[in-house]
Short mmCIF file of C-alpha atoms (C1' of nucleotides) in Angstrom, two decimals:
data_model
loop_
_atom_site.label_atom_id
_atom_site.label_comp_id
_atom_site.label_asym_id
_atom_site.label_seq_id
_atom_site.Cartn_x
_atom_site.Cartn_y
_atom_site.Cartn_z
CA MET A 19 109.57 103.17 133.99
CA VAL A 20 106.96 100.57 133.26
CA PRO A 21 108.90 97.29 133.40
CA ARG A 22 106.96 95.19 130.91
CA LEU A 23 107.22 97.69 128.05
CA PRO A 24 109.91 97.43 125.39
CA ALA A 25 112.73 99.83 126.15
CA ALA A 26 115.42 101.31 124.00
CA SER A 27 118.55 103.34 124.50
CA VAL A 28 118.20 106.95 123.41
CA THR A 29 121.12 108.97 122.09
CA VAL A 30 121.64 112.39 120.61
CA ASP A 31 123.85 113.01 117.58
CA LEU A 32 124.94 116.42 116.37
CA VAL A 33 125.45 117.67 112.83
CA VAL A 34 127.63 120.69 113.61
CA LEU A 35 128.24 122.88 110.58
CA THR A 36 130.53 125.84 110.11
CA ILE A 37 132.17 127.81 107.32
CA ARG A 38 135.94 127.56 107.03
CA ASP A 39 137.92 128.94 104.09
CA ARG A 40 134.69 129.81 102.29
CA ALA A 41 133.55 126.17 102.36
CA LEU A 42 131.03 124.32 104.49
CA HIS A 43 132.55 121.94 107.04
CA VAL A 44 131.06 119.36 109.38
CA LEU A 45 132.47 118.27 112.73
CA LEU A 46 133.30 114.54 112.97
CA VAL A 47 134.96 112.46 115.64
CA GLU A 48 137.05 109.37 115.13
CA ARG A 49 135.64 106.45 117.03
CA GLY A 50 138.06 104.88 119.49
CA ILE A 51 135.99 101.85 120.44
CA GLU A 52 133.82 99.26 118.77
CA PRO A 53 131.52 99.26 116.97
CA PHE A 54 132.98 101.12 114.00
CA ALA A 55 136.31 101.73 115.74
CA GLY A 56 138.47 103.90 113.49
CA ALA A 57 135.54 105.19 111.48
CA TRP A 58 134.33 108.77 111.65
CA ALA A 59 131.06 109.58 113.36
CA LEU A 60 128.91 112.46 114.42
CA PRO A 61 129.60 113.73 117.92
CA GLY A 62 126.97 112.55 120.34
CA GLY A 63 126.20 110.25 123.19
CA PHE A 64 123.58 108.71 125.36
CA VAL A 65 120.81 110.75 126.93
CA LEU A 66 121.13 110.51 130.68
CA ALA A 67 118.32 109.33 132.91
CA ASP A 68 115.76 112.12 133.37
CA GLU A 69 117.66 114.41 131.03
CA ASP A 70 115.72 116.42 128.46
CA LEU A 71 116.68 115.92 124.83
CA ASP A 72 117.78 119.49 124.20
CA ALA A 73 119.77 119.45 127.42
CA ALA A 74 121.61 116.37 126.21
CA ALA A 75 122.28 118.03 122.86
CA HIS A 76 123.61 121.18 124.52
CA ARG A 77 125.79 119.10 126.82
CA GLU A 78 127.32 117.14 123.96
CA LEU A 79 127.82 120.30 121.94
CA ALA A 80 129.69 121.97 124.80
CA GLU A 81 131.80 118.86 125.35
CA GLU A 82 132.84 118.66 121.72
CA THR A 83 133.28 122.29 120.78
CA GLY A 84 134.06 123.85 124.14
CA VAL A 85 131.50 126.51 123.33
CA ALA A 86 128.27 126.69 125.24
CA SER A 87 126.53 129.78 123.88
CA GLY A 88 126.06 131.59 120.65
CA ILE A 89 125.51 128.44 118.64
CA HIS A 90 122.22 127.78 116.92
CA LEU A 91 120.83 124.37 117.78
CA GLU A 92 117.65 122.84 116.43
CA GLN A 93 116.22 119.36 116.34
CA LEU A 94 116.67 117.65 113.00
CA ARG A 95 115.06 114.21 112.96
CA THR A 96 114.98 110.94 114.91
CA TYR A 97 116.37 107.70 113.54
CA GLY A 98 115.45 104.28 114.88
CA ALA A 99 115.86 101.59 112.25
CA PRO A 100 116.30 98.25 114.03
CA GLY A 101 119.70 97.45 112.59
CA ARG A 102 121.25 100.89 112.78
CA ASP A 103 123.34 100.08 115.85
CA PRO A 104 124.78 96.55 116.30
CA ARG A 105 124.60 96.94 120.08
CA GLY A 106 120.83 96.76 120.06
CA HIS A 107 117.81 99.02 119.70
CA VAL A 108 119.26 102.49 119.85
CA VAL A 109 117.09 105.43 118.87
CA THR A 110 118.98 108.63 118.15
CA VAL A 111 117.62 112.14 118.11
CA ALA A 112 119.72 114.12 115.62
CA TRP A 113 120.30 117.85 116.03
CA LEU A 114 121.58 120.48 113.65
CA ALA A 115 124.02 123.06 114.99
CA LEU A 116 125.27 126.07 113.05
CA ALA A 117 128.34 127.79 114.38
CA PRO A 118 130.65 130.62 113.36
CA ASP A 119 134.18 129.60 112.49
CA LEU A 120 135.45 127.97 115.68
CA ASP A 121 138.90 126.82 116.60
CA GLU A 122 139.87 123.22 116.18
CA PRO A 123 137.73 120.93 118.36
CA ALA A 124 138.34 121.02 122.09
CA ALA A 125 141.10 118.81 123.43
CA GLY A 126 138.76 117.73 126.19
CA SER A 127 136.81 115.66 123.73
CA ASP A 128 136.34 112.08 124.77
CA ALA A 129 136.80 110.84 121.23
CA ALA A 130 140.07 109.57 119.83
CA GLY A 131 140.18 112.54 117.50
CA ALA A 132 137.91 115.27 116.26
CA ARG A 133 138.22 117.52 113.25
CA TRP A 134 136.34 119.57 110.72
CA TRP A 135 135.75 117.81 107.41
CA PRO A 136 134.83 119.61 104.20
CA MET A 137 131.17 118.90 103.52
CA ASP A 138 131.68 118.22 99.83
CA ALA A 139 134.07 115.38 100.62
CA VAL A 140 131.67 113.91 103.16
CA ALA A 141 128.66 114.29 100.87
CA ARG A 142 130.63 112.65 98.06
CA GLY A 143 131.25 109.64 100.32
CA ASP A 144 135.01 110.10 100.63
CA VAL A 145 134.83 109.68 104.41
CA ALA A 146 133.74 106.36 105.91
CA LEU A 147 130.99 107.20 108.37
CA ALA A 148 129.75 104.95 111.17
CA PHE A 149 126.15 103.81 111.69
CA ASP A 150 123.63 105.68 109.51
CA HIS A 151 125.48 108.94 109.99
CA ALA A 152 125.92 109.55 106.27
CA ALA A 153 122.14 109.80 105.91
CA ILE A 154 121.92 112.06 108.96
CA VAL A 155 124.56 114.40 107.54
CA ALA A 156 122.68 114.50 104.25
CA ASP A 157 119.46 115.39 106.03
CA GLY A 158 121.22 118.10 108.01
CA LEU A 159 122.71 119.59 104.88
CA GLU A 160 119.36 119.68 103.16
CA ARG A 161 117.74 121.27 106.20
CA ALA A 162 120.40 123.98 106.33
CA ARG A 163 120.07 124.65 102.61
CA ALA A 164 116.30 124.93 102.81
CA LYS A 165 116.20 127.11 105.91
CA LEU A 166 118.53 129.69 104.41
CA GLU A 167 115.81 130.41 101.89
CA TYR A 168 113.05 131.47 104.20
CA SER A 169 114.75 132.32 107.50
CA SER A 170 117.54 134.55 108.72
CA LEU A 171 119.46 131.48 109.85
CA ALA A 172 122.52 132.34 107.76
CA ALA A 173 123.53 134.82 110.45
CA ALA A 174 124.02 131.84 112.78
CA PHE A 175 127.16 131.04 110.79
CA CYS A 176 128.55 134.53 111.43
CA PRO A 177 130.12 136.15 114.49
CA PRO A 178 127.97 138.68 116.40
CA GLU A 179 129.09 141.47 114.04
CA PHE A 180 129.52 140.70 110.38
CA THR A 181 129.56 142.27 106.93
CA VAL A 182 127.17 141.68 104.07
CA ALA A 183 130.00 139.95 102.23
CA GLN A 184 130.44 137.50 105.11
CA LEU A 185 126.74 136.73 105.04
CA ARG A 186 126.86 136.26 101.30
CA ALA A 187 129.79 133.86 101.70
CA VAL A 188 127.53 131.73 103.91
CA TYR A 189 124.92 131.42 101.20
CA GLU A 190 127.54 130.69 98.57
CA ALA A 191 129.19 128.02 100.71
CA VAL A 192 125.99 126.27 101.77
CA TRP A 193 124.25 126.44 98.42
CA GLY A 194 127.39 126.04 96.34
CA VAL A 195 126.44 128.82 93.96
CA ALA A 196 127.75 132.28 93.16
CA ILE A 197 125.47 135.16 94.13
CA ASP A 198 125.54 138.66 92.66
CA PRO A 199 127.00 140.86 95.43
CA ARG A 200 124.96 143.91 94.45
CA ASN A 201 121.55 142.30 94.32
CA PHE A 202 122.32 140.37 97.49
CA HIS A 203 123.26 143.57 99.29
CA ARG A 204 120.06 145.25 98.23
CA LYS A 205 117.97 142.23 99.22
CA VAL A 206 119.54 141.77 102.65
CA THR A 207 119.58 145.41 103.71
CA GLY A 208 116.12 145.94 102.24
CA THR A 209 114.41 143.17 104.19
CA PRO A 210 113.19 144.73 107.45
CA GLY A 211 114.58 143.03 110.54
CA PHE A 212 117.03 140.74 108.77
CA VAL A 213 120.17 142.70 109.71
CA GLU A 214 120.78 145.92 111.62
CA PRO A 215 123.76 148.22 111.10
CA THR A 216 125.96 148.58 114.16
CA GLY A 217 127.42 151.84 112.87
CA GLY A 218 130.94 150.46 112.65
CA THR A 219 132.94 149.52 109.60
CA ILE A 220 135.76 147.11 108.98
CA ALA A 221 138.44 147.03 106.30
CA GLU A 222 139.53 143.61 105.12
CA GLY A 223 142.43 144.02 102.74
CA ALA A 224 141.87 146.13 99.69
CA GLY A 225 138.65 147.86 98.82
CA ARG A 226 136.20 150.12 100.48
CA PRO A 227 135.61 149.19 104.14
CA ALA A 228 132.39 147.30 104.75
CA ARG A 229 129.72 148.34 107.20
CA LEU A 230 129.15 146.03 110.13
CA PHE A 231 125.77 144.52 110.93
CA ARG A 232 124.28 142.43 113.66
CA ARG A 233 121.42 139.99 113.40
CA GLY A 234 117.98 141.62 113.37
CA PRO A 235 114.85 140.54 115.21
CA THR A 236 113.18 138.85 112.23
CA ASP A 237 113.43 135.10 111.89
CA ALA A 238 111.21 134.60 108.84
CA LEU A 239 112.12 136.15 105.50
CA HIS A 240 109.22 137.60 103.50
CA PRO A 241 109.64 137.24 100.62
CA PRO A 242 112.25 134.46 100.78
CA LEU A 243 115.65 134.34 99.15
CA THR A 244 115.28 131.81 96.36
CA ARG A 245 117.91 129.19 95.75
CA ALA A 246 117.55 129.33 91.96
CA GLN A 247 120.05 132.09 91.46
CA SER A 248 122.71 132.42 88.81
CA MET B 11 120.94 96.17 124.42
CA VAL B 12 123.78 97.37 126.55
CA PRO B 13 122.57 96.71 130.09
CA ARG B 14 124.35 99.47 131.98
CA LEU B 15 123.06 102.31 129.78
CA PRO B 16 120.02 104.37 130.74
CA ALA B 17 117.02 103.15 128.82
CA ALA B 18 113.72 104.80 128.02
CA SER B 19 110.42 103.78 126.54
CA VAL B 20 109.87 105.07 123.04
CA THR B 21 106.42 105.86 121.68
CA VAL B 22 104.98 107.34 118.52
CA ASP B 23 102.18 109.90 118.54
CA LEU B 24 100.24 110.99 115.48
CA VAL B 25 98.86 114.40 114.62
CA VAL B 26 96.32 113.34 111.99
CA LEU B 27 94.77 116.28 110.17
CA THR B 28 91.89 116.38 107.71
CA ILE B 29 89.44 118.87 106.27
CA ARG B 30 85.78 118.41 107.22
CA ASP B 31 83.06 120.96 106.45
CA ARG B 32 85.68 123.39 105.14
CA ALA B 33 87.49 123.40 108.51
CA LEU B 34 90.67 121.73 109.71
CA HIS B 35 90.13 118.86 112.13
CA VAL B 36 92.49 116.75 114.24
CA LEU B 37 91.96 113.16 115.31
CA LEU B 38 91.93 112.63 119.08
CA VAL B 39 91.21 109.60 121.24
CA GLU B 40 89.68 109.58 124.69
CA ARG B 41 91.96 107.86 127.16
CA GLY B 42 90.38 104.94 128.95
CA ILE B 43 93.14 104.30 131.46
CA GLU B 44 95.41 106.27 133.74
CA PRO B 45 97.32 108.47 133.46
CA PHE B 46 95.00 111.17 132.13
CA ALA B 47 91.97 108.83 132.00
CA GLY B 48 89.07 110.69 130.42
CA ALA B 49 91.27 113.29 128.78
CA TRP B 50 91.80 113.50 125.03
CA ALA B 51 95.10 112.50 123.52
CA LEU B 52 96.83 111.98 120.22
CA PRO B 53 96.57 108.46 118.84
CA GLY B 54 99.78 106.56 119.35
CA GLY B 55 101.49 103.84 121.28
CA PHE B 56 104.71 102.14 122.14
CA VAL B 57 107.26 101.23 119.52
CA LEU B 58 107.69 97.49 119.55
CA ALA B 59 111.02 95.80 120.03
CA ASP B 60 113.03 95.94 116.81
CA GLU B 61 110.35 97.96 115.06
CA ASP B 62 111.35 100.93 112.94
CA LEU B 63 109.86 104.29 113.88
CA ASP B 64 108.00 104.84 110.61
CA ALA B 65 106.68 101.28 110.77
CA ALA B 66 105.27 102.00 114.20
CA ALA B 67 103.70 105.21 112.95
CA HIS B 68 102.13 103.45 109.98
CA ARG B 69 100.84 100.71 112.25
CA GLU B 70 99.21 103.11 114.66
CA LEU B 71 97.75 105.11 111.78
CA ALA B 72 96.16 102.03 110.29
CA GLU B 73 94.81 100.95 113.67
CA GLU B 74 93.17 104.30 114.34
CA THR B 75 91.89 105.26 110.91
CA GLY B 76 91.46 101.90 109.27
CA VAL B 77 93.27 103.27 106.25
CA ALA B 78 96.69 102.05 105.36
CA SER B 79 97.53 103.81 102.12
CA GLY B 80 97.08 107.15 100.48
CA ILE B 81 97.83 109.10 103.63
CA HIS B 82 100.80 111.41 103.80
CA LEU B 83 102.96 110.70 106.84
CA GLU B 84 106.07 112.60 107.87
CA GLN B 85 108.09 112.83 111.03
CA LEU B 86 107.36 115.96 113.04
CA ARG B 87 109.58 116.18 116.12
CA THR B 88 110.63 114.17 119.16
CA TYR B 89 109.67 115.13 122.70
CA GLY B 90 111.45 113.85 125.78
CA ALA B 91 111.10 116.25 128.68
CA PRO B 92 111.66 114.28 131.90
CA GLY B 93 108.26 115.00 133.44
CA ARG B 94 106.12 114.66 130.33
CA ASP B 95 104.83 111.19 131.28
CA PRO B 96 104.22 110.34 134.97
CA ARG B 97 105.00 106.68 134.25
CA GLY B 98 108.69 107.42 133.74
CA HIS B 99 111.08 108.45 131.03
CA VAL B 100 109.04 108.16 127.87
CA VAL B 101 110.39 109.67 124.67
CA THR B 102 107.84 110.15 121.93
CA VAL B 103 108.45 110.57 118.23
CA ALA B 104 105.59 112.68 116.86
CA TRP B 105 104.39 112.30 113.27
CA LEU B 106 102.22 114.47 111.09
CA ALA B 107 99.62 112.78 108.90
CA LEU B 108 97.48 114.55 106.32
CA ALA B 109 94.42 112.69 105.08
CA PRO B 110 91.47 113.37 102.80
CA ASP B 111 88.10 113.49 104.50
CA LEU B 112 87.76 110.05 106.09
CA ASP B 113 84.83 108.43 107.77
CA GLU B 114 84.52 108.52 111.53
CA PRO B 115 87.43 106.73 113.20
CA ALA B 116 87.50 102.97 112.95
CA ALA B 117 85.48 101.02 115.50
CA GLY B 118 88.45 98.73 115.96
CA SER B 119 90.29 101.42 117.82
CA ASP B 120 91.61 100.36 121.19
CA ALA B 121 90.77 103.71 122.74
CA ALA B 122 87.62 104.41 124.69
CA GLY B 123 86.51 106.79 121.96
CA ALA B 124 87.94 108.52 118.96
CA ARG B 125 86.66 111.49 117.02
CA TRP B 126 87.62 114.42 114.86
CA TRP B 127 87.92 117.71 116.72
CA PRO B 128 87.85 121.12 115.03
CA MET B 129 91.39 122.46 115.12
CA ASP B 130 90.35 125.95 116.14
CA ALA B 131 88.73 124.59 119.30
CA VAL B 132 91.80 122.52 120.13
CA ALA B 133 94.20 125.37 119.38
CA ARG B 134 92.10 127.68 121.55
CA GLY B 135 92.49 125.25 124.45
CA ASP B 136 88.83 124.21 124.64
CA VAL B 137 89.79 120.53 124.76
CA ALA B 138 91.74 119.15 127.71
CA LEU B 139 94.71 117.29 126.22
CA ALA B 140 96.84 114.71 127.99
CA PHE B 141 100.63 114.86 128.44
CA ASP B 142 102.29 117.57 126.30
CA HIS B 143 99.97 116.85 123.40
CA ALA B 144 98.76 120.44 123.15
CA ALA B 145 102.27 121.53 122.26
CA ILE B 146 102.63 118.68 119.77
CA VAL B 147 99.37 119.64 118.06
CA ALA B 148 100.54 123.25 117.87
CA ASP B 149 103.82 122.17 116.27
CA GLY B 150 101.97 119.97 113.79
CA LEU B 151 99.66 122.80 112.82
CA GLU B 152 102.55 125.17 112.27
CA ARG B 153 104.38 122.55 110.18
CA ALA B 154 101.34 122.01 107.99
CA ARG B 155 100.82 125.74 107.55
CA ALA B 156 104.44 126.29 106.59
CA LYS B 157 104.69 123.36 104.20
CA LEU B 158 101.67 124.46 102.18
CA GLU B 159 103.69 127.49 101.19
CA TYR B 160 106.59 125.82 99.49
CA SER B 161 105.39 122.29 98.72
CA SER B 162 102.51 120.62 96.94
CA LEU B 163 101.46 119.01 100.21
CA ALA B 164 97.95 120.50 100.07
CA ALA B 165 97.01 117.76 97.62
CA ALA B 166 97.53 115.25 100.44
CA PHE B 167 94.29 116.57 101.95
CA CYS B 168 92.41 115.80 98.73
CA PRO B 169 91.15 112.57 97.21
CA PRO B 170 93.08 111.19 94.20
CA GLU B 171 91.04 113.37 91.84
CA PHE B 172 90.09 116.87 92.93
CA THR B 173 89.13 120.28 91.66
CA VAL B 174 91.02 123.54 92.01
CA ALA B 175 88.28 124.73 94.34
CA GLN B 176 88.86 121.74 96.63
CA LEU B 177 92.54 122.49 96.70
CA ARG B 178 91.82 126.11 97.46
CA ALA B 179 89.54 125.06 100.31
CA VAL B 180 92.53 123.26 101.84
CA TYR B 181 94.60 126.42 101.87
CA GLU B 182 91.72 128.45 103.24
CA ALA B 183 91.04 125.93 106.01
CA VAL B 184 94.65 125.46 107.08
CA TRP B 185 95.67 129.10 106.85
CA GLY B 186 92.34 130.50 107.94
CA VAL B 187 92.27 133.12 105.21
CA ALA B 188 90.21 133.77 102.10
CA ILE B 189 92.05 133.38 98.80
CA ASP B 190 91.04 134.92 95.49
CA PRO B 191 89.75 132.00 93.38
CA ARG B 192 90.95 133.48 90.10
CA ASN B 193 94.52 134.20 91.08
CA PHE B 194 94.72 130.88 92.89
CA HIS B 195 93.54 129.04 89.81
CA ARG B 196 96.13 130.75 87.65
CA LYS B 197 98.90 130.08 90.15
CA VAL B 198 98.10 126.41 90.65
CA THR B 199 97.57 125.49 87.02
CA GLY B 200 100.53 127.62 85.97
CA THR B 201 103.06 125.95 88.26
CA PRO B 202 104.56 123.04 86.28
CA GLY B 203 104.12 119.68 87.97
CA PHE B 204 101.84 120.87 90.78
CA VAL B 205 98.63 119.41 89.36
CA GLU B 206 97.77 117.55 86.16
CA PRO B 207 94.36 117.55 84.47
CA THR B 208 92.73 114.15 84.28
CA GLY B 209 90.45 115.22 81.45
CA GLY B 210 87.29 114.72 83.46
CA THR B 211 84.98 117.28 84.97
CA ILE B 212 82.59 117.26 87.88
CA ALA B 213 79.53 119.37 88.64
CA GLU B 214 78.94 120.17 92.29
CA GLY B 215 75.63 121.98 92.62
CA ALA B 216 75.20 125.15 90.66
CA GLY B 217 77.80 126.70 88.44
CA ARG B 218 80.05 125.63 85.67
CA PRO B 219 81.46 122.12 86.19
CA ALA B 220 85.04 122.08 87.39
CA ARG B 221 87.86 120.23 85.71
CA LEU B 222 89.39 117.37 87.67
CA PHE B 223 93.09 117.20 88.48
CA ARG B 224 95.43 114.74 90.05
CA ARG B 225 98.60 115.45 91.96
CA GLY B 226 101.61 116.20 89.76
CA PRO B 227 105.17 114.97 90.14
CA THR B 228 106.54 118.17 91.71
CA ASP B 229 106.97 118.31 95.47
CA ALA B 230 108.62 121.74 95.77
CA LEU B 231 106.82 124.88 94.63
CA HIS B 232 108.98 127.46 92.85
CA PRO B 233 108.09 130.18 93.50
CA PRO B 234 106.14 129.42 96.67
CA LEU B 235 102.59 130.35 97.50
CA THR B 236 102.90 133.06 100.12
CA ARG B 237 100.74 133.06 103.21
CA ALA B 238 100.38 136.86 103.26
CA GLN B 239 97.34 136.98 100.99
CA SER B 240 94.23 139.10 101.27
"C1'" DC C 30 147.07 156.09 89.80
"C1'" DG C 31 145.20 151.28 89.28
"C1'" DA C 32 143.14 147.35 91.51
"C1'" DA C 33 139.85 145.67 94.56
"C1'" DT C 34 135.78 145.55 97.22
"C1'" DA C 35 131.44 148.18 99.00
"C1'" DG C 36 127.36 150.14 97.95
"C1'" DT C 37 123.59 152.71 94.82
"C1'" DG C 38 120.75 153.34 90.71
"C1'" DT C 39 118.35 151.74 86.69
"C1'" DC C 40 116.33 148.73 83.50
"C1'" DT C 41 113.99 144.35 82.18
"C1'" DT C 42 111.44 140.41 83.34
"C1'" DT C 43 108.57 137.69 86.34
"C1'" DA C 44 105.02 137.00 89.27
"C1'" DA C 45 101.53 138.54 92.69
"C1'" DG C 46 97.12 140.86 93.51
"C1'" DA C 47 92.93 143.36 91.97
"C1'" DC C 48 89.29 142.76 89.20
"C1'" DA C 49 86.67 142.83 84.48
"C1'" DA C 50 84.90 139.59 81.41
"C1'" DT C 51 83.53 135.14 79.58
"C1'" DA C 52 81.87 130.00 80.06
"C1'" DT C 53 78.62 126.73 81.62
"C1'" DA C 54 75.92 124.65 84.70
"C1'" DG C 55 71.14 124.49 87.86
"C1'" DA C 56 66.76 126.65 89.33
"C1'" DT D 8 65.92 134.28 82.59
"C1'" DC D 9 68.83 134.74 87.03
"C1'" DT D 10 72.35 132.95 90.01
"C1'" DA D 11 76.35 130.53 91.05
"C1'" DT D 12 80.74 128.73 90.19
"C1'" DA D 13 84.76 127.98 86.82
"C1'" DT D 14 88.11 129.85 83.97
"C1'" DT D 15 90.58 133.37 81.18
"C1'" DG D 16 92.42 137.96 80.42
"C1'" DT D 17 94.21 142.52 81.69
"C1'" DC D 18 96.20 145.92 84.44
"C1'" DT D 19 99.06 147.53 88.32
"C1'" DT D 20 102.57 146.82 91.55
"C1'" DA D 21 106.42 144.35 93.90
"C1'" DA D 22 110.47 142.09 93.56
"C1'" DA D 23 114.27 139.35 91.21
"C1'" DG D 24 118.20 139.51 88.10
"C1'" DA D 25 121.46 141.94 85.00
"C1'" DC D 26 124.55 145.33 85.12
"C1'" DA D 27 126.31 150.45 84.78
"C1'" DC D 28 128.08 153.48 87.96
"C1'" DT D 29 129.86 155.73 92.19
"C1'" DA D 30 132.52 155.39 96.81
"C1'" DT D 31 136.51 154.30 99.40
"C1'" DT D 32 140.34 151.88 100.61
"C1'" DC D 33 145.31 149.72 99.74
"C1'" DG D 34 149.56 149.09 97.12
#
DNA sequence: CGAATAGTGTCTTTAAGACAATATAGA
DNA sequence: TCTATATTGTCTTAAAGACACTATTCG
């Protein structure tokens, strides 16, 4: 460290998204200490000395969800407005995590409480969020919505084996629109490398059993799935 | 500042791109001091105490290019690997700037030297870059390439009034492909809000004079321009 | 069997890509 | 005139969206 240079504290904050009950949810923790004690906040914490940013994000993710692998994690954006933290100059590197439906947050969390909140309530402003976390959540939501269009990221919301209907439910939950099941099926199975059949099938209640798929090798969708559907 | 928390220095680095002689160029400065004295680096510097990140980026951009307005600037990604700066834990917030063809870098620059480098030479590794700046340049290039597809960002490389051919030259330079002028013209002028005719025309050498356009209000392109062209 | 969901086939519309043809300048 | 670039039009092909129809399960 060069002593005469201005220094700041660096944190990571996580926008962890999942699909529960066919709706998008975001993981929030209730703050136990000041500032913003009692308010809800994104899980996160300070980057340790000589710790890489993605290592810090993975560490916080494991601490909060109890799950270390199988969760998509990508850097979202960095926020450093002077007044964003009353404790001083704190720069936070925000990350976006997409997870399949997990259990309730791990009891080992260091926060007073942690729970999944429906995204529509959070986006509507029904939940009081600490710091500038409302803006971070909004940015994370927009990133997720955009990336579903031109990448195979939707599979990150699904377990290792999933049906086309499950994948479609991801798009419907994140975009908030209804998608024609038949055209979606044709599009998904017709895009090389998007999904691969495992050979198995699964019956969920009534109806013909659905074939199971796993994620394919392709990350970019050509041509993309457009958001302007009926 | 909370004294007992690990602190880091925070910098901003700029990937400034422009089109010169129908080729993509990136602005680099020659380092005058250690570490990496004599090597080329991205323009940038330390974020001042209580300075917002985008304010720091704008400040550095103005210092290096002498231009304060009319340049697109967006946050790219933040890099904080422990060993990336031998002086200690330095976290850098990288920004992507897209500019129309500017003059040679401002003489007021605090670097030993500053010049535009052809991107293909830099991407090929012909230029020795300091720190992890080669990776940052690669990320900036990929961001620019991707955003041309689904946004009207290409106009950020053009002066306020431009021709369709100039806009096409941007795509050809950034993507490194040849694009059919006729289909491109139809696509660009047929996408509502992408470009708006100013009414004027301009003759550049031989051939029919081209109509002049300015940037339209639309930022997102629906449907996108796909990169997989002939 | 009827209801429900999975998956296929077909038609229409939209847009991309190839490329002929026309418009308007300079040499 | 010839050449070069701009712009429009036309044709073919790919893919989205609407939707009829078949397949397979459960109650």
